[in-house]
């Protein structure tokens, strides 16, 4: 079992639902999934010649696009979990990155890597959609 870092919280005490182990396990799982996605990737290295006899070119393109999208989501989620672990270590876990208020414990329970309170998350999503 990996050694868990010392944790501080943006709360007076650790939220009852907080599980550093859960975040560590999710991190390990995502790293494994990313490794598997890269192993199964139809693209090996920067370039790969398409074998017209074994795979139709359009199918190959779809596989490459799908693999790339999956890897992107996994990387983004992994990055978010790593940030949450750093925040837990430095005492800012549970504090909104935008407004500095406490993130609702129910939100953290549902999304342990949430960096924003619900109100700020909506604002950030709207800005990203523009």
CSV table of C-alpha atoms in Angstrom, one decimal:
chain,number,residue,atom,x,y,z
A,1,UNK,CA,0.0,0.0,0.0
A,2,UNK,CA,1.4,3.4,-0.9
A,3,UNK,CA,2.4,5.8,1.8
A,4,UNK,CA,-0.2,8.5,2.2
A,5,UNK,CA,0.9,12.1,2.5
A,6,UNK,CA,0.2,14.2,5.5
A,7,UNK,CA,-3.0,16.1,4.9
A,8,UNK,CA,-4.3,19.5,6.0
A,9,UNK,CA,-7.8,20.8,5.2
A,10,UNK,CA,-9.5,24.0,4.4
A,11,UNK,CA,-12.0,22.9,7.0
A,12,UNK,CA,-11.5,23.0,10.8
A,13,UNK,CA,-11.2,19.2,10.6
A,14,UNK,CA,-11.3,16.6,7.8
A,15,UNK,CA,-14.8,16.2,6.3
A,16,UNK,CA,-16.2,12.9,7.5
A,17,UNK,CA,-16.5,11.6,3.9
A,18,UNK,CA,-13.0,12.6,2.8
A,19,UNK,CA,-10.8,9.7,1.9
A,20,UNK,CA,-7.3,10.4,0.8
A,21,UNK,CA,-7.1,6.7,0.0
A,22,UNK,CA,-10.0,7.1,-2.4
A,23,UNK,CA,-8.2,9.8,-4.3
A,24,UNK,CA,-4.9,7.9,-4.3
A,25,UNK,CA,-6.8,4.8,-5.6
A,26,UNK,CA,-8.5,6.8,-8.3
A,27,UNK,CA,-5.2,8.2,-9.4
A,28,UNK,CA,-3.6,4.8,-9.7
A,29,UNK,CA,-6.6,3.5,-11.6
A,30,UNK,CA,-6.5,6.4,-14.1
A,31,UNK,CA,-2.8,6.0,-14.6
A,32,UNK,CA,-3.4,2.3,-15.4
A,33,UNK,CA,-6.3,3.1,-17.8
A,34,UNK,CA,-4.1,5.7,-19.5
A,35,UNK,CA,-1.4,3.1,-19.9
A,36,UNK,CA,-3.8,0.7,-21.4
A,37,UNK,CA,-5.3,3.3,-23.8
A,38,UNK,CA,-1.8,4.0,-25.1
A,39,UNK,CA,-1.0,0.3,-25.4
A,40,UNK,CA,-4.3,-0.3,-27.4
A,41,UNK,CA,-3.8,2.8,-29.5
A,42,UNK,CA,-4.0,2.1,-33.2
A,43,UNK,CA,-1.2,4.7,-33.5
A,44,UNK,CA,2.2,3.5,-32.3
A,45,UNK,CA,4.7,6.3,-32.4
A,46,UNK,CA,4.3,9.5,-34.3
A,47,UNK,CA,3.4,7.9,-37.6
A,48,UNK,CA,1.9,4.6,-38.6
A,49,UNK,CA,1.2,3.4,-42.1
A,50,UNK,CA,-2.3,2.2,-42.7
A,51,UNK,CA,-2.7,-1.3,-43.9
A,52,UNK,CA,-5.5,-1.2,-46.4
A,53,UNK,CA,-5.9,-5.0,-46.4
A,54,UNK,CA,-6.5,-5.3,-42.6
A,55,UNK,CA,-8.3,-2.1,-41.7
A,56,UNK,CA,-10.3,0.3,-43.7
A,57,UNK,CA,-8.8,3.8,-43.6
A,58,UNK,CA,-12.0,5.4,-42.2
A,59,UNK,CA,-12.2,2.8,-39.4
A,60,UNK,CA,-8.6,3.6,-38.5
A,61,UNK,CA,-9.4,7.3,-38.4
A,62,UNK,CA,-12.3,6.6,-36.1
A,63,UNK,CA,-10.2,4.5,-33.8
A,64,UNK,CA,-7.5,7.1,-33.6
A,65,UNK,CA,-10.0,9.9,-32.9
A,66,UNK,CA,-11.8,7.8,-30.2
A,67,UNK,CA,-8.5,6.8,-28.5
A,68,UNK,CA,-7.3,10.4,-28.5
A,69,UNK,CA,-10.6,11.6,-27.0
A,70,UNK,CA,-10.5,8.9,-24.3
A,71,UNK,CA,-6.9,9.7,-23.4
A,72,UNK,CA,-7.7,13.4,-23.2
A,73,UNK,CA,-10.5,12.8,-20.7
A,74,UNK,CA,-8.4,10.4,-18.6
A,75,UNK,CA,-5.5,12.9,-18.6
A,76,UNK,CA,-7.8,15.8,-17.6
A,77,UNK,CA,-9.3,13.8,-14.8
A,78,UNK,CA,-5.9,12.6,-13.6
A,79,UNK,CA,-4.6,16.1,-13.5
A,80,UNK,CA,-7.6,17.2,-11.4
A,81,UNK,CA,-7.1,14.4,-8.9
A,82,UNK,CA,-3.4,15.3,-8.6
A,83,UNK,CA,-4.3,18.9,-8.0
A,84,UNK,CA,-6.8,17.7,-5.3
A,85,UNK,CA,-4.1,15.6,-3.6
A,86,UNK,CA,-1.7,18.6,-3.6
A,87,UNK,CA,-4.4,20.8,-2.2
A,88,UNK,CA,-5.1,18.2,0.6
A,89,UNK,CA,-1.3,18.2,1.4
A,90,UNK,CA,-1.1,22.0,1.6
A,91,UNK,CA,-4.4,22.7,3.4
A,92,UNK,CA,-6.6,24.1,0.7
A,93,UNK,CA,-8.7,21.0,-0.2
A,94,UNK,CA,-12.3,22.0,0.0
A,95,UNK,CA,-11.7,25.7,-0.8
A,96,UNK,CA,-13.1,27.1,-4.1
A,97,UNK,CA,-10.3,28.1,-6.4
A,98,UNK,CA,-12.3,31.1,-7.7
A,99,UNK,CA,-14.0,32.7,-4.7
A,100,UNK,CA,-12.1,31.2,-1.7
A,101,UNK,CA,-15.3,29.9,0.0
A,102,UNK,CA,-15.7,26.4,1.2
A,103,UNK,CA,-17.0,23.9,-1.4
A,104,UNK,CA,-20.2,22.3,-0.2
A,105,UNK,CA,-19.3,18.9,1.4
A,106,UNK,CA,-22.1,17.2,-0.6
A,107,UNK,CA,-20.4,18.4,-3.8
A,108,UNK,CA,-17.0,17.1,-2.6
A,109,UNK,CA,-18.6,13.8,-1.7
A,110,UNK,CA,-20.0,13.4,-5.2
A,111,UNK,CA,-16.9,14.9,-6.9
A,112,UNK,CA,-13.8,14.6,-4.6
A,113,UNK,CA,-11.7,16.5,-7.1
A,114,UNK,CA,-14.1,19.5,-7.4
A,115,UNK,CA,-12.0,22.7,-7.5
A,116,UNK,CA,-15.0,25.1,-7.5
A,117,UNK,CA,-18.1,25.6,-5.4
A,118,UNK,CA,-21.3,25.0,-7.4
A,119,UNK,CA,-21.9,28.7,-8.2
A,120,UNK,CA,-18.3,29.3,-9.4
A,121,UNK,CA,-18.3,26.0,-11.4
A,122,UNK,CA,-21.4,27.3,-13.3
A,123,UNK,CA,-19.6,30.6,-14.1
A,124,UNK,CA,-16.4,28.9,-15.2
A,125,UNK,CA,-18.4,26.5,-17.5
A,126,UNK,CA,-20.3,29.4,-19.0
A,127,UNK,CA,-17.0,31.2,-19.8
A,128,UNK,CA,-15.5,28.1,-21.3
A,129,UNK,CA,-18.6,27.7,-23.5
A,130,UNK,CA,-18.2,31.1,-25.0
